[in-house]
Amino acid sequence: MPWRINQLTETASTNDDVKRAAEAGEAEGLVICAARQTAGRGRHGRAWESPQGNLYCSVLLRPNDLQNAGRYSFVAAMAFYDTVRQCLPIADITLKWPNDVLVEDEKIAGILLEAGPGWLVIGMGLNILHHPETALYPATSLLAAGGGDKPLDEILDMLLQNVDHWYGVMQKEGFAPVRAAWLKRAHKGRLSVRLSEGTLEGVFADLDAEGRLGLRLADGSERAISSGDVWLGAGRQGRTR
Ligand code: BTN
């Protein structure tokens, strides 16, 4: 993919910028990055703290299977996994449904997927020098995990190459190889899931072909979850440590 990279010093949200460009007819491959964001957005309408020193970028894609847009969050998660692995060669890196990247069980990156008619925006934030102390999930940064020595430009290049790779896999071979790769790296163990109707506890069982989380409950049944907040362990919802 010949990425067209637009580097800004400051913006409200790179996702908003790329969405506007998408709606105005911009071709696939646009990337907007900002050194800092004044209104960075996370999943479920939450704020994403965006001080200078971390990576904030959004890419515009126009995939041929937008009816399954949610599956692209696993494309982005795999791209982030590979990038963090290149920065932290021996760290314990795992993936938590739907699209968090964890280092030693702490969140290092976030992905915000937004789709509209004919377009998909993948917003990616990677904690390089800073991480929030009081986030919904325990968080870390490349610096705190013993990395953080690579320049931001180099990390962005690696990330875009990895997005290109996994996007290509998805376009040519479909979701199966992306799902298999994600499953291999998934955090397997006890999870707490907060749903709109309450909290469920269980053990990670599967990522299904629709991208839903399979949770094995205490009675042995498996529940497919398509939207919710997930914590590692039991009874840890909303705790920061
Ligand atoms: C999450 O809640 O985990 C998703 C966080 C996504 C943050 C990125 S930073 C670049 C892009 N612009 C935004 O406003 N959000 C995404």
mmCIF file of C-alpha atoms and ligand atoms in Angstrom:
data_model
loop_
_atom_site.group_PDB
_atom_site.id
_atom_site.type_symbol
_atom_site.label_atom_id
_atom_site.label_comp_id
_atom_site.label_asym_id
_atom_site.label_seq_id
_atom_site.Cartn_x
_atom_site.Cartn_y
_atom_site.Cartn_z
ATOM 1 C CA MET A 1 0.000 0.000 0.000
ATOM 2 C CA PRO A 2 1.491 3.356 -0.932
ATOM 3 C CA TRP A 3 0.586 5.168 2.301
ATOM 4 C CA ARG A 4 0.116 8.936 2.062
ATOM 5 C CA ILE A 5 1.216 10.215 5.454
ATOM 6 C CA ASN A 6 0.107 13.561 6.793
ATOM 7 C CA GLN A 7 1.948 14.552 10.002
ATOM 8 C CA LEU A 8 0.280 17.159 12.209
ATOM 9 C CA THR A 9 1.662 18.837 15.305
ATOM 10 C CA GLU A 10 -1.726 18.917 16.990
ATOM 11 C CA THR A 11 -5.286 18.000 16.153
ATOM 12 C CA ALA A 12 -8.476 17.193 18.027
ATOM 13 C CA SER A 13 -8.624 13.544 16.906
ATOM 14 C CA THR A 14 -6.882 11.911 13.939
ATOM 15 C CA ASN A 15 -9.910 9.610 13.593
ATOM 16 C CA ASP A 16 -12.157 12.639 13.062
ATOM 17 C CA ASP A 17 -9.724 14.039 10.475
ATOM 18 C CA VAL A 18 -9.574 10.790 8.497
ATOM 19 C CA LYS A 19 -13.351 10.268 8.732
ATOM 20 C CA ARG A 20 -13.914 13.713 7.233
ATOM 21 C CA ALA A 21 -11.483 12.900 4.400
ATOM 22 C CA ALA A 22 -13.213 9.526 3.830
ATOM 23 C CA GLU A 23 -16.606 11.183 3.571
ATOM 24 C CA ALA A 24 -15.156 13.715 1.107
ATOM 25 C CA GLY A 25 -14.077 10.821 -1.174
ATOM 26 C CA GLU A 26 -10.367 10.469 -0.325
ATOM 27 C CA ALA A 27 -8.771 7.267 -1.648
ATOM 28 C CA GLU A 28 -7.602 4.411 0.581
ATOM 29 C CA GLY A 29 -4.095 4.761 2.025
ATOM 30 C CA LEU A 30 -4.409 8.143 3.737
ATOM 31 C CA VAL A 31 -2.693 8.225 7.140
ATOM 32 C CA ILE A 32 -3.025 11.144 9.539
ATOM 33 C CA CYS A 33 -0.694 11.271 12.524
ATOM 34 C CA ALA A 34 -0.489 13.865 15.235
ATOM 35 C CA ALA A 35 2.173 14.587 17.824
ATOM 36 C CA ARG A 36 -0.659 15.223 20.298
ATOM 37 C CA GLN A 37 -4.459 15.218 20.280
ATOM 38 C CA THR A 38 -6.679 17.601 22.189
ATOM 39 C CA ALA A 39 -9.792 15.396 22.027
ATOM 40 C CA GLY A 40 -8.445 11.874 21.474
ATOM 41 C CA ARG A 41 -11.211 9.290 21.558
ATOM 42 C CA GLY A 42 -11.235 5.732 22.872
ATOM 43 C CA ARG A 43 -13.783 2.929 22.613
ATOM 44 C CA HIS A 44 -17.334 3.433 23.904
ATOM 45 C CA GLY A 45 -17.020 7.231 23.757
ATOM 46 C CA ARG A 46 -14.250 7.355 26.340
ATOM 47 C CA ALA A 47 -11.414 9.904 26.187
ATOM 48 C CA TRP A 48 -7.913 8.822 25.105
ATOM 49 C CA GLU A 49 -5.237 10.876 26.830
ATOM 50 C CA SER A 50 -2.899 12.080 24.093
ATOM 51 C CA PRO A 51 0.181 13.923 25.385
ATOM 52 C CA GLN A 52 3.214 14.438 23.147
ATOM 53 C CA GLY A 53 5.584 11.443 23.097
ATOM 54 C CA ASN A 54 3.136 8.681 22.138
ATOM 55 C CA LEU A 55 1.944 7.588 18.709
ATOM 56 C CA TYR A 56 -1.475 8.668 17.435
ATOM 57 C CA CYS A 57 -2.494 7.823 13.886
ATOM 58 C CA SER A 58 -5.504 6.860 11.819
ATOM 59 C CA VAL A 59 -5.547 5.098 8.460
ATOM 60 C CA LEU A 60 -8.208 5.079 5.767
ATOM 61 C CA LEU A 61 -9.037 1.743 4.145
ATOM 62 C CA ARG A 62 -11.706 0.816 1.634
ATOM 63 C CA PRO A 63 -11.929 -2.970 2.012
ATOM 64 C CA ASN A 64 -14.141 -5.104 -0.207
ATOM 65 C CA ASP A 65 -15.970 -6.767 2.708
ATOM 66 C CA LEU A 66 -17.175 -3.877 4.815
ATOM 67 C CA GLN A 67 -20.186 -5.856 6.024
ATOM 68 C CA ASN A 68 -17.641 -7.555 8.327
ATOM 69 C CA ALA A 69 -15.860 -4.369 9.379
ATOM 70 C CA GLY A 70 -15.432 -5.582 12.987
ATOM 71 C CA ARG A 71 -12.984 -8.255 11.852
ATOM 72 C CA TYR A 72 -10.522 -5.533 10.911
ATOM 73 C CA SER A 73 -9.921 -4.787 14.566
ATOM 74 C CA PHE A 74 -8.023 -8.101 14.637
ATOM 75 C CA VAL A 75 -6.012 -6.987 11.587
ATOM 76 C CA ALA A 76 -4.990 -3.885 13.542
ATOM 77 C CA ALA A 77 -4.337 -5.893 16.724
ATOM 78 C CA MET A 78 -2.000 -8.238 14.830
ATOM 79 C CA ALA A 79 -0.197 -5.259 13.259
ATOM 80 C CA PHE A 80 0.273 -3.773 16.724
ATOM 81 C CA TYR A 81 1.383 -7.109 18.170
ATOM 82 C CA ASP A 82 4.134 -7.412 15.545
ATOM 83 C CA THR A 83 5.200 -3.792 16.070
ATOM 84 C CA VAL A 84 5.400 -4.085 19.853
ATOM 85 C CA ARG A 85 7.303 -7.369 19.416
ATOM 86 C CA GLN A 86 9.844 -5.543 17.189
ATOM 87 C CA CYS A 87 10.284 -2.943 19.956
ATOM 88 C CA LEU A 88 10.293 -5.402 22.898
ATOM 89 C CA PRO A 89 11.845 -8.626 21.567
ATOM 90 C CA ILE A 90 11.581 -10.664 24.779
ATOM 91 C CA ALA A 91 8.561 -9.194 26.541
ATOM 92 C CA ASP A 92 5.402 -11.122 27.415
ATOM 93 C CA ILE A 93 2.954 -9.692 24.857
ATOM 94 C CA THR A 94 -0.628 -10.899 24.598
ATOM 95 C CA LEU A 95 -3.856 -9.799 22.943
ATOM 96 C CA LYS A 96 -7.100 -9.195 24.824
ATOM 97 C CA TRP A 97 -10.449 -9.205 23.091
ATOM 98 C CA PRO A 98 -11.496 -7.272 21.162
ATOM 99 C CA ASN A 99 -8.357 -5.366 20.265
ATOM 100 C CA ASP A 100 -6.091 -4.511 23.172
ATOM 101 C CA VAL A 101 -2.365 -5.216 23.156
ATOM 102 C CA LEU A 102 -0.960 -6.092 26.593
ATOM 103 C CA VAL A 103 2.618 -6.173 27.821
ATOM 104 C CA GLU A 104 2.957 -8.105 31.097
ATOM 105 C CA ASP A 105 -0.867 -7.913 31.325
ATOM 106 C CA GLU A 106 -0.951 -4.101 31.022
ATOM 107 C CA LYS A 107 -2.464 -2.244 28.093
ATOM 108 C CA ILE A 108 0.071 -0.577 25.806
ATOM 109 C CA ALA A 109 -2.033 0.214 22.729
ATOM 110 C CA GLY A 110 -5.621 0.946 21.769
ATOM 111 C CA ILE A 111 -7.541 0.644 18.522
ATOM 112 C CA LEU A 112 -10.670 2.559 17.533
ATOM 113 C CA LEU A 113 -12.428 1.241 14.450
ATOM 114 C CA GLU A 114 -15.047 3.372 12.714
ATOM 115 C CA ALA A 115 -16.841 2.515 9.483
ATOM 116 C CA GLY A 116 -19.255 4.228 7.115
ATOM 117 C CA PRO A 117 -20.495 3.651 3.581
ATOM 118 C CA GLY A 118 -17.444 2.443 1.621
ATOM 119 C CA TRP A 119 -14.849 3.385 4.236
ATOM 120 C CA LEU A 120 -13.098 2.086 7.295
ATOM 121 C CA VAL A 121 -10.953 4.167 9.636
ATOM 122 C CA ILE A 122 -8.553 2.418 11.982
ATOM 123 C CA GLY A 123 -7.333 4.710 14.740
ATOM 124 C CA MET A 124 -4.288 3.496 16.623
ATOM 125 C CA GLY A 125 -2.691 4.838 19.773
ATOM 126 C CA LEU A 126 0.538 3.391 21.150
ATOM 127 C CA ASN A 127 1.972 4.382 24.534
ATOM 128 C CA ILE A 128 5.656 5.048 23.893
ATOM 129 C CA LEU A 129 6.806 7.472 26.606
ATOM 130 C CA HIS A 130 3.620 7.944 28.646
ATOM 131 C CA HIS A 131 0.748 5.874 29.956
ATOM 132 C CA PRO A 132 -2.258 6.879 32.024
ATOM 133 C CA GLU A 133 -2.095 6.047 35.746
ATOM 134 C CA THR A 134 -5.828 5.925 36.306
ATOM 135 C CA ALA A 135 -7.229 4.331 33.187
ATOM 136 C CA LEU A 136 -10.039 1.813 33.005
ATOM 137 C CA TYR A 137 -7.417 -0.900 32.501
ATOM 138 C CA PRO A 138 -3.896 -1.114 33.984
ATOM 139 C CA ALA A 139 -1.620 0.539 31.420
ATOM 140 C CA THR A 140 2.040 0.648 30.450
ATOM 141 C CA SER A 141 4.303 2.169 27.792
ATOM 142 C CA LEU A 142 7.264 1.009 25.705
ATOM 143 C CA LEU A 143 9.479 3.106 27.984
ATOM 144 C CA ALA A 144 8.094 1.556 31.175
ATOM 145 C CA ALA A 145 8.450 -1.915 29.621
ATOM 146 C CA GLY A 146 12.136 -1.359 28.859
ATOM 147 C CA GLY A 147 11.799 -0.177 25.212
ATOM 148 C CA GLY A 148 11.058 3.362 24.115
ATOM 149 C CA ASP A 149 14.453 3.936 22.508
ATOM 150 C CA LYS A 150 13.237 3.796 18.885
ATOM 151 C CA PRO A 151 12.249 7.084 17.249
ATOM 152 C CA LEU A 152 8.536 7.583 16.726
ATOM 153 C CA ASP A 153 8.948 7.760 12.916
ATOM 154 C CA GLU A 154 10.577 4.359 12.874
ATOM 155 C CA ILE A 155 7.788 2.877 14.986
ATOM 156 C CA LEU A 156 5.176 4.433 12.686
ATOM 157 C CA ASP A 157 6.919 2.916 9.629
ATOM 158 C CA MET A 158 6.924 -0.517 11.238
ATOM 159 C CA LEU A 159 3.278 -0.197 12.250
ATOM 160 C CA LEU A 160 2.167 0.823 8.745
ATOM 161 C CA GLN A 161 4.146 -2.021 7.167
ATOM 162 C CA ASN A 162 2.488 -4.434 9.567
ATOM 163 C CA VAL A 163 -0.995 -3.006 8.870
ATOM 164 C CA ASP A 164 -0.257 -3.413 5.166
ATOM 165 C CA HIS A 165 0.791 -7.020 5.710
ATOM 166 C CA TRP A 166 -2.252 -8.088 7.773
ATOM 167 C CA TYR A 167 -4.657 -6.077 5.602
ATOM 168 C CA GLY A 168 -3.251 -7.939 2.585
ATOM 169 C CA VAL A 169 -3.735 -11.287 4.350
ATOM 170 C CA MET A 170 -7.360 -10.381 5.129
ATOM 171 C CA GLN A 171 -8.104 -9.168 1.589
ATOM 172 C CA LYS A 172 -6.498 -12.182 -0.111
ATOM 173 C CA GLU A 173 -7.199 -15.055 2.294
ATOM 174 C CA GLY A 174 -10.053 -13.816 4.453
ATOM 175 C CA PHE A 175 -10.453 -13.834 8.218
ATOM 176 C CA ALA A 176 -9.291 -17.434 8.915
ATOM 177 C CA PRO A 177 -5.502 -16.795 9.000
ATOM 178 C CA VAL A 178 -5.956 -13.519 10.918
ATOM 179 C CA ARG A 179 -8.158 -15.294 13.448
ATOM 180 C CA ALA A 180 -5.640 -18.144 13.795
ATOM 181 C CA ALA A 181 -2.773 -15.699 14.367
ATOM 182 C CA TRP A 182 -4.801 -13.701 16.903
ATOM 183 C CA LEU A 183 -5.837 -16.877 18.758
ATOM 184 C CA LYS A 184 -2.216 -17.979 19.078
ATOM 185 C CA ARG A 185 -1.366 -14.740 20.872
ATOM 186 C CA ALA A 186 -4.582 -14.305 22.885
ATOM 187 C CA HIS A 187 -4.395 -14.025 26.666
ATOM 188 C CA LYS A 188 -5.823 -17.347 27.794
ATOM 189 C CA GLY A 189 -7.186 -17.550 31.290
ATOM 190 C CA ARG A 190 -9.893 -16.097 33.507
ATOM 191 C CA LEU A 191 -11.746 -13.040 32.258
ATOM 192 C CA SER A 192 -14.387 -10.699 33.648
ATOM 193 C CA VAL A 193 -16.678 -9.220 31.051
ATOM 194 C CA ARG A 194 -18.878 -6.218 31.724
ATOM 195 C CA LEU A 195 -21.957 -6.281 29.531
ATOM 196 C CA SER A 196 -24.795 -3.768 29.474
ATOM 197 C CA GLU A 197 -26.908 -6.247 31.493
ATOM 198 C CA GLY A 198 -24.279 -7.143 34.113
ATOM 199 C CA THR A 199 -20.947 -8.908 34.578
ATOM 200 C CA LEU A 200 -19.915 -12.383 33.464
ATOM 201 C CA GLU A 201 -16.904 -14.337 34.638
ATOM 202 C CA GLY A 202 -15.379 -17.249 32.830
ATOM 203 C CA VAL A 203 -12.385 -18.569 30.978
ATOM 204 C CA PHE A 204 -11.287 -17.571 27.494
ATOM 205 C CA ALA A 205 -12.511 -20.257 25.089
ATOM 206 C CA ASP A 206 -12.477 -18.935 21.533
ATOM 207 C CA LEU A 207 -12.620 -16.188 18.963
ATOM 208 C CA ASP A 208 -15.355 -17.270 16.584
ATOM 209 C CA ALA A 209 -15.578 -16.738 12.830
ATOM 210 C CA GLU A 210 -17.677 -13.605 13.433
ATOM 211 C CA GLY A 211 -14.993 -12.113 15.696
ATOM 212 C CA ARG A 212 -17.001 -12.767 18.884
ATOM 213 C CA LEU A 213 -15.360 -13.743 22.147
ATOM 214 C CA GLY A 214 -16.228 -17.236 23.380
ATOM 215 C CA LEU A 215 -16.335 -17.330 27.180
ATOM 216 C CA ARG A 216 -16.555 -20.669 29.045
ATOM 217 C CA LEU A 217 -18.815 -20.185 32.085
ATOM 218 C CA ALA A 218 -18.644 -22.071 35.398
ATOM 219 C CA ASP A 219 -21.488 -24.395 34.342
ATOM 220 C CA GLY A 220 -19.456 -25.481 31.311
ATOM 221 C CA SER A 221 -21.544 -23.620 28.747
ATOM 222 C CA GLU A 222 -19.970 -21.210 26.286
ATOM 223 C CA ARG A 223 -21.294 -17.717 25.716
ATOM 224 C CA ALA A 224 -20.525 -15.701 22.555
ATOM 225 C CA ILE A 225 -19.931 -12.017 23.309
ATOM 226 C CA SER A 226 -20.079 -9.382 20.616
ATOM 227 C CA SER A 227 -19.647 -6.226 22.708
ATOM 228 C CA GLY A 228 -18.340 -5.532 26.202
ATOM 229 C CA ASP A 229 -15.369 -4.512 28.339
ATOM 230 C CA VAL A 230 -13.021 -7.320 29.307
ATOM 231 C CA TRP A 231 -10.657 -7.542 32.291
ATOM 232 C CA LEU A 232 -8.096 -10.210 33.064
ATOM 233 C CA GLY A 233 -8.794 -12.294 36.157
ATOM 234 C CA ALA A 234 -11.930 -12.432 38.257
ATOM 235 C CA GLY A 235 -13.763 -9.485 39.820
ATOM 236 C CA ARG A 236 -11.434 -6.771 38.558
ATOM 237 C CA GLN A 237 -13.813 -4.569 36.617
ATOM 238 C CA GLY A 238 -12.827 -0.934 36.531
ATOM 239 C CA ARG A 239 -9.828 -1.373 38.830
ATOM 240 C CA THR A 240 -6.606 0.269 37.729
ATOM 241 C CA ARG A 241 -4.163 -2.084 39.432
HETATM 242 C C1 BTN B 1 -9.282 2.332 23.061
HETATM 243 O O1 BTN B 1 -10.216 2.783 23.771
HETATM 244 O O2 BTN B 1 -8.565 1.417 23.462
HETATM 245 C C2 BTN B 1 -9.040 2.893 21.689
HETATM 246 C C3 BTN B 1 -8.074 4.048 21.686
HETATM 247 C C4 BTN B 1 -7.784 4.589 20.296
HETATM 248 C C5 BTN B 1 -6.905 5.818 20.327
HETATM 249 C C6 BTN B 1 -6.477 6.266 18.959
HETATM 250 S S1 BTN B 1 -5.222 7.509 19.022
HETATM 251 C C7 BTN B 1 -5.402 7.823 17.312
HETATM 252 C C8 BTN B 1 -6.875 7.759 17.009
HETATM 253 N N1 BTN B 1 -7.519 9.050 17.231
HETATM 254 C C9 BTN B 1 -8.412 9.003 18.232
HETATM 255 O O3 BTN B 1 -9.089 9.964 18.639
HETATM 256 N N2 BTN B 1 -8.454 7.764 18.752
HETATM 257 C C10 BTN B 1 -7.565 6.848 18.058
#
